[in-house]
Amino acid sequence: QVQLVESGGGFVQAGGSLRLSCAASGRTFSTYAMGWFRQAPGKEREFVAGSRWSGGMTNYADSVKGRFTFSRDNNMVYLQMNSLNPEDTAVYYCAATQVIRRTVTAQREYDYWGQGTQVTVSS
């Protein structure tokens, strides 16, 4: 019943921008934790940005602070990515969960995942 669908990925030159979107359905997500993770080939999936509830504090990975902006609007989740560099190349996933036990940065906390959208940054 819960479905997360990412969009907005693509190819971009270093220094450029992309906006990722996540459309969530099947629940009212205002009280859910929602976040973005990414995974590059040969690397583990890592946290990018997220919040425990709509309107709550946003957590960012150190590598994206000052460049990426996380936002939520009802059942839509966005990731505005500016000043992109090749190290940002990865598949980006939207994730959601009703309960966070420890930290929004841990992928094991999340119950629902989208299929991912590819972001490729060329130099």
Coordinates of N, CA and C in Angstrom, one line a residue:
Q1 N 0.8 -1.2 0.0 CA 0.0 0.0 0.0 C 0.9 1.2 0.0
V2 N 1.9 1.2 0.8 CA 2.9 2.4 0.8 C 3.7 2.3 -0.5
Q3 N 3.8 3.4 -1.2 CA 4.6 3.4 -2.4 C 5.4 4.7 -2.4
L4 N 6.7 4.6 -2.7 CA 7.5 5.8 -2.9 C 8.1 5.8 -4.3
V5 N 8.0 6.9 -5.0 CA 8.4 6.9 -6.4 C 9.3 8.2 -6.6
E6 N 10.6 7.9 -6.9 CA 11.5 9.0 -7.1 C 11.5 9.4 -8.6
S7 N 11.9 10.7 -8.8 CA 12.1 11.2 -10.1 C 13.0 12.4 -10.0
G8 N 13.5 12.8 -11.2 CA 14.3 14.0 -11.3 C 15.8 13.8 -11.5
G9 N 16.2 12.5 -11.5 CA 17.6 12.2 -11.7 C 18.0 12.4 -13.2
G10 N 19.3 12.4 -13.4 CA 19.7 12.6 -14.8 C 21.2 12.9 -14.9
F11 N 21.6 13.4 -16.0 CA 23.0 13.8 -16.2 C 23.2 15.3 -16.0
V12 N 24.3 15.7 -15.4 CA 24.5 17.1 -15.2 C 26.0 17.3 -15.1
Q13 N 26.5 18.5 -15.5 CA 27.9 18.8 -15.4 C 28.2 19.2 -14.0
A14 N 29.5 19.0 -13.6 CA 30.0 19.5 -12.3 C 29.6 21.0 -12.1
G15 N 29.1 21.3 -10.9 CA 28.7 22.7 -10.7 C 27.3 23.0 -10.9
G16 N 26.6 22.0 -11.6 CA 25.2 22.2 -11.9 C 24.3 21.8 -10.8
S17 N 23.0 21.8 -11.1 CA 21.9 21.5 -10.1 C 20.9 20.5 -10.6
L18 N 20.3 19.8 -9.7 CA 19.2 18.9 -10.0 C 18.2 19.0 -8.8
R19 N 17.0 18.8 -9.0 CA 16.0 18.6 -8.0 C 15.3 17.2 -8.1
L20 N 15.5 16.4 -7.0 CA 14.9 15.1 -6.9 C 13.5 15.3 -6.2
S21 N 12.6 14.5 -6.7 CA 11.3 14.4 -6.1 C 10.9 13.0 -5.6
C22 N 10.2 12.9 -4.6 CA 9.7 11.6 -4.1 C 8.2 11.8 -3.8
A23 N 7.4 11.0 -4.6 CA 5.9 11.0 -4.4 C 5.6 9.8 -3.5
A24 N 5.0 10.1 -2.3 CA 4.6 9.1 -1.4 C 3.1 8.9 -1.4
S25 N 2.7 7.7 -1.4 CA 1.2 7.4 -1.4 C 0.9 6.2 -0.5
G26 N -0.3 6.1 -0.1 CA -0.8 5.0 0.8 C -0.9 5.3 2.2
R27 N -0.4 6.4 2.7 CA -0.5 6.9 4.0 C -0.5 8.4 4.1
T28 N -0.8 8.9 5.3 CA -0.5 10.3 5.6 C 0.9 10.3 6.2
F29 N 1.8 11.0 5.6 CA 3.2 10.9 6.0 C 3.7 12.0 6.8
S30 N 2.8 12.9 7.3 CA 3.3 14.1 8.0 C 4.0 13.7 9.3
T31 N 3.7 12.6 9.9 CA 4.4 12.2 11.2 C 5.4 11.1 10.9
Y32 N 5.6 10.7 9.7 CA 6.7 9.8 9.3 C 8.0 10.4 9.2
A33 N 9.1 9.7 9.5 CA 10.4 10.1 9.2 C 10.6 9.8 7.7
M34 N 11.2 10.7 7.0 CA 11.4 10.5 5.5 C 12.8 11.0 5.2
G35 N 13.5 10.4 4.3 CA 14.9 10.8 4.0 C 15.3 10.3 2.6
W36 N 16.5 10.8 2.3 CA 17.2 10.4 1.0 C 18.5 9.7 1.4
F37 N 18.7 8.6 0.7 CA 20.0 7.9 0.7 C 20.5 7.7 -0.7
R38 N 21.8 7.4 -0.8 CA 22.4 7.2 -2.1 C 23.4 6.1 -2.0
Q39 N 23.6 5.5 -3.2 CA 24.5 4.4 -3.2 C 25.3 4.4 -4.6
A40 N 26.6 4.5 -4.5 CA 27.5 4.5 -5.6 C 27.9 3.0 -5.8
P41 N 28.4 2.7 -7.1 CA 28.8 1.3 -7.3 C 30.0 0.9 -6.4
G42 N 29.9 -0.3 -5.8 CA 30.9 -0.8 -4.9 C 30.9 -0.1 -3.5
K43 N 30.0 0.7 -3.2 CA 29.9 1.4 -1.9 C 28.6 1.1 -1.2
E44 N 28.6 1.2 0.1 CA 27.4 1.0 0.9 C 26.5 2.2 0.7
R45 N 25.2 1.9 0.9 CA 24.2 3.0 0.9 C 24.5 3.9 2.0
E46 N 24.4 5.2 1.8 CA 24.7 6.2 2.8 C 23.6 7.2 2.9
F47 N 23.4 7.8 4.1 CA 22.4 8.8 4.3 C 22.8 10.1 3.7
V48 N 21.8 10.8 3.1 CA 22.1 12.1 2.5 C 21.4 13.2 3.3
A49 N 20.1 13.1 3.5 CA 19.3 14.1 4.2 C 17.9 13.5 4.6
G50 N 17.4 14.0 5.7 CA 16.1 13.6 6.1 C 15.6 14.3 7.4
S51 N 14.3 14.0 7.7 CA 13.7 14.6 8.9 C 12.8 13.6 9.6
R52 N 12.6 13.7 10.9 CA 11.7 12.8 11.6 C 10.3 13.0 11.4
W53 N 9.9 14.2 11.1 CA 8.5 14.5 10.8 C 8.4 15.8 10.0
S54 N 7.3 16.0 9.3 CA 7.1 17.2 8.5 C 7.2 18.4 9.4
G55 N 8.1 19.3 9.0 CA 8.4 20.5 9.7 C 9.4 20.4 10.8
G56 N 9.9 19.2 11.0 CA 11.0 19.0 11.9 C 12.4 19.3 11.4
M57 N 13.3 19.2 12.3 CA 14.7 19.5 12.0 C 15.2 18.5 10.9
T58 N 16.0 19.1 9.9 CA 16.5 18.3 8.9 C 18.0 17.9 9.2
N59 N 18.3 16.7 9.0 CA 19.7 16.2 9.2 C 20.3 16.1 7.8
Y60 N 21.6 16.5 7.7 CA 22.3 16.4 6.4 C 23.6 15.6 6.7
A61 N 24.0 14.9 5.7 CA 25.4 14.3 5.7 C 26.4 15.4 5.6
D62 N 27.5 15.3 6.2 CA 28.5 16.4 6.2 C 28.9 16.7 4.7
S63 N 28.9 15.7 3.9 CA 29.4 15.8 2.5 C 28.5 16.7 1.7
V64 N 27.2 16.9 2.1 CA 26.3 17.7 1.3 C 25.8 19.0 2.0
K65 N 26.3 19.2 3.2 CA 25.8 20.4 3.9 C 26.2 21.7 3.1
G66 N 25.3 22.6 3.0 CA 25.5 23.8 2.3 C 25.3 23.7 0.8
R67 N 25.1 22.5 0.3 CA 24.9 22.3 -1.1 C 23.5 21.8 -1.4
F68 N 23.0 20.9 -0.6 CA 21.7 20.2 -0.8 C 20.7 20.8 0.2
T69 N 19.4 20.8 -0.2 CA 18.4 21.3 0.6 C 17.2 20.3 0.6
F70 N 16.8 19.8 1.7 CA 15.8 18.8 1.9 C 14.5 19.6 2.3
S71 N 13.4 19.2 1.7 CA 12.1 19.8 2.0 C 11.0 18.8 1.9
R72 N 9.9 19.1 2.6 CA 8.7 18.2 2.5 C 7.5 19.1 2.4
D73 N 6.5 18.6 1.5 CA 5.3 19.3 1.3 C 4.2 18.3 1.1
N74 N 3.4 18.1 2.2 CA 2.4 17.0 2.3 C 3.1 15.7 2.0
N75 N 2.7 15.0 0.9 CA 3.2 13.7 0.6 C 4.3 13.7 -0.5
M76 N 4.9 14.9 -0.7 CA 6.0 15.1 -1.6 C 7.3 15.4 -0.8
V77 N 8.4 14.8 -1.2 CA 9.7 15.0 -0.6 C 10.6 15.4 -1.7
Y78 N 11.4 16.5 -1.4 CA 12.3 17.0 -2.4 C 13.8 17.0 -1.9
L79 N 14.7 17.0 -2.8 CA 16.1 17.2 -2.5 C 16.6 18.1 -3.6
Q80 N 16.9 19.4 -3.3 CA 17.5 20.3 -4.2 C 19.0 20.2 -4.1
M81 N 19.6 19.8 -5.2 CA 21.1 19.6 -5.2 C 21.8 20.6 -6.0
N82 N 22.6 21.4 -5.4 CA 23.3 22.5 -6.1 C 24.8 22.2 -5.9
S83 N 25.6 22.8 -6.8 CA 27.1 22.7 -6.8 C 27.5 21.2 -6.8
L84 N 26.9 20.5 -7.7 CA 27.1 19.0 -7.8 C 28.6 18.8 -8.3
N85 N 29.1 17.7 -7.8 CA 30.4 17.2 -8.2 C 30.4 15.7 -8.5
P86 N 31.4 15.2 -9.2 CA 31.4 13.8 -9.6 C 31.2 12.8 -8.4
E87 N 31.6 13.2 -7.2 CA 31.4 12.4 -6.0 C 30.0 12.2 -5.6
D88 N 29.1 13.0 -6.2 CA 27.7 12.9 -5.9 C 27.0 11.9 -6.8
T89 N 27.7 11.3 -7.8 CA 27.2 10.3 -8.7 C 26.8 9.1 -7.9
A90 N 25.5 8.7 -8.0 CA 25.0 7.6 -7.3 C 23.5 7.4 -7.7
V91 N 22.9 6.2 -7.2 CA 21.5 6.1 -7.3 C 20.9 6.6 -6.0
Y92 N 20.0 7.5 -6.1 CA 19.4 8.2 -4.9 C 18.0 7.5 -4.6
Y93 N 17.8 7.2 -3.4 CA 16.6 6.5 -2.9 C 15.9 7.3 -1.9
C94 N 14.6 7.3 -2.0 CA 13.7 7.9 -1.0 C 13.3 6.8 0.0
A95 N 13.2 7.1 1.2 CA 12.8 6.2 2.3 C 11.9 6.8 3.3
A96 N 11.1 5.9 3.9 CA 10.1 6.4 4.9 C 9.9 5.4 6.0
T97 N 9.6 5.8 7.2 CA 9.3 4.9 8.3 C 8.4 5.6 9.3
Q98 N 7.6 4.8 10.0 CA 6.7 5.4 11.0 C 7.4 5.7 12.3
V99 N 8.4 4.9 12.6 CA 9.1 4.9 13.9 C 10.6 5.0 13.7
I100 N 11.3 5.9 14.3 CA 12.7 6.0 14.4 C 13.1 5.6 15.8
R101 N 13.9 4.6 16.0 CA 14.4 4.2 17.3 C 15.6 4.9 17.8
R102 N 16.5 5.2 16.8 CA 17.8 5.7 17.2 C 18.1 7.0 16.4
T103 N 18.2 6.8 15.1 CA 18.7 8.0 14.3 C 18.1 7.9 12.9
V104 N 17.8 9.1 12.3 CA 17.2 9.1 11.0 C 18.3 8.8 9.9
T105 N 19.6 8.8 10.3 CA 20.7 8.6 9.4 C 20.9 7.1 9.0
A106 N 20.3 6.2 9.8 CA 20.6 4.8 9.6 C 19.6 4.1 8.7
Q107 N 20.1 3.5 7.6 CA 19.1 2.9 6.6 C 18.3 1.8 7.2
R108 N 18.8 1.1 8.3 CA 18.1 0.0 8.9 C 16.8 0.5 9.6
E109 N 16.7 1.8 9.9 CA 15.5 2.3 10.5 C 14.3 2.4 9.6
Y110 N 14.5 2.3 8.3 CA 13.5 2.6 7.4 C 12.8 1.3 6.8
D111 N 11.5 1.4 6.8 CA 10.7 0.3 6.3 C 10.3 0.3 4.9
Y112 N 10.2 1.5 4.3 CA 9.7 1.7 2.9 C 10.7 2.4 2.1
W113 N 10.9 1.9 0.9 CA 11.9 2.4 0.0 C 11.4 2.5 -1.5
G114 N 11.8 3.6 -2.2 CA 11.6 3.7 -3.6 C 12.6 2.9 -4.4
Q115 N 12.4 2.9 -5.7 CA 13.2 2.1 -6.6 C 14.5 2.8 -7.0
G116 N 14.6 4.1 -6.7 CA 15.8 4.9 -6.9 C 15.8 5.6 -8.2
T117 N 16.6 6.7 -8.3 CA 16.8 7.5 -9.5 C 18.3 7.8 -9.6
Q118 N 18.8 7.6 -10.8 CA 20.2 7.7 -11.1 C 20.6 9.2 -11.3
V119 N 21.6 9.6 -10.6 CA 22.2 10.9 -10.7 C 23.7 10.7 -11.2
T120 N 24.0 11.3 -12.3 CA 25.4 11.2 -12.8 C 25.9 12.6 -13.1
V121 N 27.1 12.9 -12.4 CA 27.7 14.2 -12.5 C 29.0 14.0 -13.2
S122 N 29.2 14.7 -14.4 CA 30.4 14.6 -15.2 C 31.3 15.8 -14.9
S123 N 32.6 15.6 -15.1 CA 33.6 16.7 -14.9 C 34.0 17.3 -16.2

